[in-house]
Amino acid sequence: MGASDSIQQGRSTFLEEMTETSHILHHSTSRSLVIIDELGRGTSTHDGVAIAYAALQNLLHHKKCLVLFVTHYPKVADITKEFPVSAGVYHVSYLTSHKTPSFSVPKSSQDVIYLYKLVPGIAESSFGFKVAQLAQIPLSCIARATEMGVWLEEI
């Protein structure tokens, strides 16, 4: 958690993250508590998903340790098919101002309240556009991002 780069030594944040992951995979035991947050960022989505899935699979299958694995990759949740007894999928519960996510209601215009309660399953929606708005990204940029998001979801 909290990897940062060492650019002056030619080590990107992603390389630092991979080095830390390697250390975890080599040194954890069945008595370890492993907490990994957003493994696989910093490379292509496909590589990131593959690395995240493989690392989690290794920890569950070979190390058999207790793991808290935080990810935005929905495909990693498929690990529950391979480990139905020892793996679960949860997300932080939330309320929105619109009951059903819709392309006609931009996500950036929805009010979101995080309830700080873990509930079973994958989150039905994400709120990156809302976070961009809270960070005061220009509204024209958020509007364009919203259009692109709709287009990407359609394809």
Coordinates of N, CA and C in Angstrom, one line a residue:
M1 N 0.8 -1.2 0.0 CA 0.0 0.0 0.0 C 0.9 1.2 0.0
G2 N 0.5 2.2 -0.8 CA 1.2 3.5 -0.8 C 2.6 3.5 -1.5
A3 N 2.7 2.6 -2.5 CA 4.0 2.6 -3.2 C 4.2 4.0 -3.8
S4 N 5.5 4.4 -3.9 CA 5.9 5.6 -4.6 C 7.1 5.3 -5.4
D5 N 7.4 6.2 -6.3 CA 8.5 5.9 -7.2 C 9.8 6.3 -6.6
S6 N 10.9 5.8 -7.3 CA 12.3 6.2 -7.0 C 12.9 6.6 -8.3
I7 N 12.3 7.6 -8.9 CA 12.7 8.0 -10.3 C 14.2 8.3 -10.4
Q8 N 14.8 8.9 -9.3 CA 16.2 9.2 -9.3 C 17.0 7.9 -9.4
Q9 N 16.5 6.8 -9.1 CA 17.2 5.5 -9.2 C 16.6 4.7 -10.4
G10 N 15.8 5.3 -11.2 CA 15.2 4.7 -12.4 C 14.2 3.7 -12.1
R11 N 13.4 3.8 -11.0 CA 12.4 2.9 -10.6 C 11.1 3.6 -10.5
S12 N 10.2 3.2 -11.4 CA 8.8 3.8 -11.5 C 8.0 3.3 -10.3
T13 N 6.9 3.9 -10.1 CA 5.9 3.5 -9.1 C 5.5 2.0 -9.3
F14 N 5.3 1.7 -10.6 CA 4.8 0.4 -11.0 C 5.9 -0.6 -10.6
L15 N 7.2 -0.3 -11.0 CA 8.3 -1.2 -10.6 C 8.4 -1.4 -9.1
E16 N 8.2 -0.3 -8.4 CA 8.3 -0.4 -6.9 C 7.1 -1.3 -6.4
E17 N 6.0 -1.2 -7.0 CA 4.8 -2.0 -6.6 C 5.1 -3.5 -6.9
M18 N 5.6 -3.7 -8.1 CA 5.9 -5.1 -8.5 C 7.0 -5.7 -7.5
T19 N 8.0 -4.9 -7.2 CA 9.0 -5.4 -6.2 C 8.4 -5.7 -4.9
E20 N 7.5 -4.9 -4.4 CA 6.9 -5.2 -3.1 C 6.0 -6.4 -3.2
T21 N 5.3 -6.6 -4.3 CA 4.5 -7.8 -4.5 C 5.3 -9.0 -4.6
S22 N 6.5 -8.9 -5.3 CA 7.4 -10.1 -5.3 C 7.8 -10.5 -3.9
H23 N 8.1 -9.5 -3.1 CA 8.5 -9.7 -1.7 C 7.4 -10.4 -0.9
I24 N 6.2 -10.0 -1.1 CA 5.0 -10.6 -0.4 C 4.9 -12.0 -0.9
L25 N 5.0 -12.2 -2.2 CA 4.7 -13.6 -2.7 C 5.8 -14.6 -2.3
H26 N 7.0 -14.1 -2.1 CA 8.2 -14.9 -1.7 C 8.2 -15.2 -0.2
H27 N 7.7 -14.2 0.6 CA 8.0 -14.3 2.0 C 6.7 -14.5 2.9
S28 N 5.5 -14.4 2.3 CA 4.3 -14.6 3.1 C 4.2 -16.1 3.4
T29 N 3.4 -16.4 4.5 CA 3.2 -17.8 4.9 C 1.7 -17.9 5.2
S30 N 1.3 -19.1 5.6 CA -0.1 -19.3 5.9 C -0.5 -18.5 7.2
R31 N 0.4 -18.0 7.9 CA 0.1 -17.2 9.1 C 0.1 -15.7 8.8
S32 N 0.3 -15.3 7.5 CA 0.4 -13.9 7.2 C -0.9 -13.2 7.0
L33 N -1.0 -12.0 7.2 CA -2.1 -11.1 6.8 C -1.6 -10.2 5.7
V34 N -2.0 -10.4 4.5 CA -1.6 -9.6 3.4 C -2.6 -8.6 3.0
I35 N -2.2 -7.3 2.9 CA -3.2 -6.3 2.4 C -2.6 -5.7 1.2
I36 N -3.3 -5.8 0.1 CA -2.8 -5.2 -1.2 C -3.9 -4.3 -1.7
D37 N -3.5 -3.1 -2.1 CA -4.4 -2.1 -2.6 C -4.1 -1.7 -4.0
E38 N -5.0 -2.0 -4.9 CA -4.9 -1.6 -6.3 C -3.7 -2.1 -7.1
L39 N -3.4 -3.4 -6.9 CA -2.3 -4.0 -7.6 C -2.6 -4.0 -9.1
G40 N -1.6 -3.6 -9.9 CA -1.7 -3.7 -11.4 C -1.9 -2.3 -12.1
R41 N -2.0 -1.2 -11.3 CA -2.1 0.1 -11.9 C -0.7 0.4 -12.5
G42 N -0.7 1.2 -13.5 CA 0.6 1.7 -14.0 C 1.0 0.9 -15.3
T43 N 0.2 0.0 -15.7 CA 0.4 -0.8 -16.9 C -0.9 -0.8 -17.7
S44 N -0.9 -1.6 -18.8 CA -2.2 -1.7 -19.5 C -3.3 -2.4 -18.6
T45 N -4.5 -2.2 -18.9 CA -5.6 -2.8 -18.2 C -5.5 -4.3 -18.2
H46 N -5.2 -4.9 -19.4 CA -5.1 -6.3 -19.4 C -4.0 -6.9 -18.6
D47 N -2.8 -6.2 -18.7 CA -1.7 -6.7 -17.9 C -2.0 -6.5 -16.4
G48 N -2.6 -5.4 -16.1 CA -2.9 -5.1 -14.7 C -3.9 -6.1 -14.1
V49 N -4.9 -6.4 -14.8 CA -5.9 -7.5 -14.4 C -5.2 -8.8 -14.2
A50 N -4.4 -9.2 -15.2 CA -3.7 -10.5 -15.2 C -2.8 -10.6 -14.0
I51 N -2.0 -9.5 -13.7 CA -1.1 -9.5 -12.6 C -1.8 -9.6 -11.3
A52 N -2.9 -8.8 -11.2 CA -3.7 -8.8 -9.9 C -4.3 -10.2 -9.7
Y53 N -4.9 -10.7 -10.7 CA -5.5 -12.0 -10.5 C -4.5 -13.1 -10.2
A54 N -3.4 -13.1 -10.9 CA -2.4 -14.2 -10.6 C -1.8 -14.0 -9.2
A55 N -1.5 -12.8 -8.8 CA -1.0 -12.6 -7.4 C -2.0 -13.1 -6.4
L56 N -3.2 -12.7 -6.5 CA -4.2 -13.1 -5.6 C -4.4 -14.7 -5.6
Q57 N -4.4 -15.2 -6.8 CA -4.5 -16.7 -6.9 C -3.4 -17.4 -6.2
N58 N -2.1 -16.9 -6.4 CA -1.0 -17.4 -5.7 C -1.1 -17.4 -4.2
L59 N -1.6 -16.3 -3.7 CA -1.7 -16.1 -2.2 C -2.8 -17.1 -1.7
L60 N -3.9 -17.3 -2.4 CA -4.9 -18.1 -2.0 C -4.6 -19.6 -2.1
H61 N -4.0 -20.0 -3.2 CA -3.7 -21.4 -3.5 C -2.4 -21.9 -2.9
H62 N -1.3 -21.1 -3.0 CA 0.0 -21.6 -2.5 C 0.2 -21.2 -1.0
K63 N -0.1 -19.9 -0.7 CA 0.2 -19.4 0.6 C -0.9 -19.7 1.6
K64 N -2.1 -19.8 1.2 CA -3.3 -20.0 2.0 C -3.3 -19.0 3.2
C65 N -3.0 -17.8 2.9 CA -3.0 -16.8 4.0 C -4.2 -15.9 3.9
L66 N -4.4 -15.1 4.9 CA -5.5 -14.2 5.0 C -5.2 -13.0 4.1
V67 N -6.1 -12.6 3.2 CA -5.8 -11.5 2.2 C -6.9 -10.5 2.2
L68 N -6.6 -9.3 2.3 CA -7.5 -8.2 1.9 C -7.0 -7.6 0.7
F69 N -7.7 -7.8 -0.4 CA -7.3 -7.4 -1.8 C -8.2 -6.4 -2.3
V70 N -7.8 -5.1 -2.4 CA -8.6 -4.0 -2.9 C -8.3 -3.8 -4.4
T71 N -9.4 -3.8 -5.2 CA -9.2 -3.6 -6.6 C -10.4 -2.9 -7.3
H72 N -10.2 -2.3 -8.4 CA -11.3 -1.8 -9.2 C -11.5 -2.6 -10.4
Y73 N -10.7 -3.7 -10.5 CA -10.9 -4.6 -11.7 C -12.0 -5.6 -11.4
P74 N -13.2 -5.5 -12.0 CA -14.3 -6.4 -11.8 C -13.9 -7.9 -12.1
K75 N -13.0 -8.1 -13.1 CA -12.7 -9.4 -13.5 C -11.9 -10.2 -12.4
V76 N -11.3 -9.5 -11.5 CA -10.6 -10.2 -10.4 C -11.6 -10.8 -9.5
A77 N -12.8 -10.3 -9.4 CA -13.8 -10.9 -8.6 C -14.2 -12.3 -9.0
D78 N -13.8 -12.7 -10.2 CA -14.1 -14.1 -10.7 C -13.3 -15.1 -9.9
I79 N -12.3 -14.7 -9.1 CA -11.5 -15.6 -8.3 C -12.5 -16.4 -7.4
T80 N -13.7 -15.9 -7.1 CA -14.6 -16.6 -6.2 C -15.1 -17.9 -6.9
K81 N -15.0 -17.9 -8.2 CA -15.4 -19.2 -8.9 C -14.4 -20.3 -8.6
E82 N -13.1 -19.9 -8.5 CA -12.0 -20.8 -8.3 C -11.9 -21.2 -6.8
F83 N -12.2 -20.2 -5.9 CA -12.1 -20.4 -4.5 C -13.4 -20.0 -3.8
P84 N -14.5 -20.7 -4.0 CA -15.8 -20.3 -3.5 C -15.9 -20.2 -2.0
V85 N -15.1 -21.1 -1.3 CA -15.2 -21.1 0.1 C -14.3 -20.1 0.8
S86 N -13.2 -19.8 0.2 CA -12.2 -19.0 0.9 C -12.1 -17.5 0.3
A87 N -12.9 -17.2 -0.7 CA -12.8 -15.8 -1.2 C -14.2 -15.2 -1.3
G88 N -14.3 -14.0 -1.0 CA -15.6 -13.2 -1.1 C -15.4 -11.9 -1.7
V89 N -16.4 -11.4 -2.3 CA -16.4 -10.1 -2.9 C -17.3 -9.1 -2.2
Y90 N -16.7 -7.9 -1.9 CA -17.5 -6.9 -1.2 C -17.2 -5.5 -1.7
H91 N -18.1 -4.6 -1.5 CA -17.8 -3.2 -1.9 C -18.4 -2.3 -0.8
V92 N -18.0 -1.1 -0.8 CA -18.5 -0.1 0.2 C -19.9 0.4 -0.3
S93 N -20.8 0.3 0.5 CA -22.2 0.6 0.2 C -22.3 2.1 0.0
Y94 N -23.2 2.5 -0.8 CA -23.4 4.0 -1.1 C -24.9 4.2 -1.4
L95 N -25.2 5.5 -1.3 CA -26.6 6.0 -1.8 C -26.3 7.0 -2.9
T96 N -27.2 7.0 -3.8 CA -27.1 8.1 -4.9 C -28.5 8.8 -4.9
S97 N -28.5 10.0 -5.6 CA -29.7 10.7 -5.7 C -30.6 10.2 -6.8
H98 N -30.1 9.2 -7.6 CA -30.9 8.5 -8.6 C -30.9 7.0 -8.3
K99 N -32.1 6.4 -8.2 CA -32.2 5.0 -7.9 C -31.5 4.1 -8.8
T100 N -31.6 4.4 -10.1 CA -31.1 3.5 -11.1 C -30.1 4.2 -12.0
P101 N -28.8 3.7 -12.1 CA -27.8 4.3 -13.0 C -28.4 4.4 -14.4
S102 N -28.2 5.5 -15.1 CA -28.8 5.7 -16.4 C -27.9 6.5 -17.2
F103 N -27.8 6.3 -18.5 CA -27.0 7.1 -19.4 C -27.6 8.5 -19.5
S104 N -28.9 8.7 -19.3 CA -29.5 10.0 -19.4 C -29.2 10.9 -18.2
V105 N -28.8 10.3 -17.1 CA -28.4 11.1 -15.9 C -26.9 10.9 -15.7
P106 N -26.2 12.0 -16.1 CA -24.7 11.9 -15.9 C -24.3 11.6 -14.5
K107 N -23.3 10.7 -14.4 CA -22.9 10.3 -13.1 C -22.3 11.5 -12.3
S108 N -21.8 12.5 -13.0 CA -21.2 13.7 -12.3 C -22.3 14.5 -11.7
S109 N -23.6 14.4 -12.1 CA -24.6 15.2 -11.5 C -25.3 14.4 -10.3
Q110 N -25.0 13.2 -10.1 CA -25.6 12.4 -9.0 C -24.9 12.8 -7.7
D111 N -25.7 12.9 -6.6 CA -25.1 13.1 -5.3 C -24.8 11.6 -4.8
V112 N -23.6 11.5 -4.2 CA -23.2 10.2 -3.7 C -22.8 10.3 -2.3
I113 N -23.4 9.4 -1.5 CA -23.0 9.3 -0.1 C -22.5 7.9 0.2
Y114 N -21.2 7.8 0.6 CA -20.6 6.5 1.0 C -21.0 6.2 2.4
L115 N -21.5 5.0 2.6 CA -22.0 4.6 3.9 C -21.0 3.9 4.8
Y116 N -19.8 3.7 4.3 CA -18.7 3.1 5.1 C -19.1 1.7 5.7
K117 N -19.8 1.0 4.9 CA -20.3 -0.3 5.3 C -20.0 -1.3 4.2
L118 N -19.3 -2.4 4.4 CA -19.1 -3.4 3.4 C -20.3 -4.2 3.2
V119 N -20.7 -4.4 1.9 CA -21.8 -5.3 1.6 C -21.3 -6.2 0.5
P120 N -22.0 -7.4 0.4 CA -21.5 -8.4 -0.6 C -21.7 -7.9 -2.0
G121 N -20.8 -8.4 -2.9 CA -21.0 -8.2 -4.3 C -20.1 -7.1 -4.9
I122 N -20.2 -6.9 -6.2 CA -19.4 -5.9 -6.9 C -20.3 -4.7 -7.0
A123 N -19.7 -3.5 -6.8 CA -20.4 -2.2 -6.9 C -21.0 -2.1 -8.3
E124 N -22.2 -1.7 -8.4 CA -22.9 -1.6 -9.7 C -22.5 -0.4 -10.5
S125 N -21.8 0.6 -9.9 CA -21.4 1.8 -10.6 C -20.2 2.3 -9.9
S126 N -19.5 3.2 -10.7 CA -18.4 3.9 -10.1 C -18.6 5.4 -10.2
F127 N -17.9 6.1 -9.5 CA -18.2 7.6 -9.4 C -17.0 8.4 -9.7
G128 N -16.2 8.0 -10.6 CA -15.0 8.8 -11.0 C -15.3 10.2 -11.5
F129 N -16.4 10.3 -12.2 CA -16.8 11.7 -12.7 C -17.1 12.6 -11.5
K130 N -17.8 12.0 -10.5 CA -18.2 12.8 -9.3 C -16.9 13.2 -8.6
V131 N -15.9 12.3 -8.4 CA -14.7 12.6 -7.8 C -14.0 13.7 -8.6
A132 N -14.0 13.6 -9.9 CA -13.3 14.6 -10.7 C -14.0 16.0 -10.5
Q133 N -15.3 16.0 -10.3 CA -16.0 17.2 -10.0 C -15.7 17.8 -8.7
L134 N -15.6 16.9 -7.7 CA -15.2 17.3 -6.3 C -13.7 17.9 -6.3
A135 N -12.9 17.4 -7.2 CA -11.5 17.9 -7.4 C -11.4 19.2 -8.2
Q136 N -12.6 19.6 -8.7 CA -12.7 20.8 -9.4 C -12.0 20.8 -10.8
I137 N -12.1 19.6 -11.4 CA -11.7 19.5 -12.8 C -12.7 20.3 -13.6
P138 N -12.3 21.1 -14.6 CA -13.2 21.9 -15.4 C -14.4 21.1 -15.9
L139 N -15.6 21.7 -15.7 CA -16.9 21.0 -16.1 C -16.9 20.6 -17.6
S140 N -16.2 21.4 -18.5 CA -16.2 21.0 -19.9 C -15.4 19.7 -20.0
C141 N -14.4 19.5 -19.3 CA -13.6 18.3 -19.3 C -14.4 17.1 -18.8
I142 N -15.1 17.3 -17.7 CA -16.0 16.3 -17.1 C -17.1 15.9 -18.1
A143 N -17.7 16.9 -18.7 CA -18.7 16.6 -19.7 C -18.2 15.7 -20.8
R144 N -17.0 16.1 -21.3 CA -16.4 15.3 -22.4 C -16.1 13.8 -21.9
A145 N -15.6 13.8 -20.7 CA -15.3 12.4 -20.1 C -16.6 11.6 -20.0
T146 N -17.6 12.3 -19.6 CA -18.9 11.6 -19.4 C -19.4 11.0 -20.8
E147 N -19.2 11.8 -21.9 CA -19.6 11.3 -23.2 C -18.7 10.1 -23.6
M148 N -17.4 10.2 -23.3 CA -16.5 9.1 -23.6 C -16.9 7.9 -22.8
G149 N -17.3 8.1 -21.5 CA -17.7 7.0 -20.7 C -18.9 6.2 -21.2
V150 N -19.9 7.0 -21.7 CA -21.1 6.4 -22.3 C -20.7 5.6 -23.5
W151 N -19.9 6.2 -24.4 CA -19.4 5.5 -25.6 C -18.7 4.2 -25.3
L152 N -17.8 4.3 -24.3 CA -17.0 3.1 -23.9 C -17.9 2.0 -23.3
E153 N -18.9 2.4 -22.5 CA -19.8 1.4 -22.0 C -20.7 0.7 -23.1
E154 N -21.0 1.5 -24.1 CA -21.8 1.0 -25.2 C -21.1 0.0 -26.0
I155 N -19.8 0.2 -26.2 CA -19.0 -0.7 -27.0 C -18.5 -1.8 -26.2

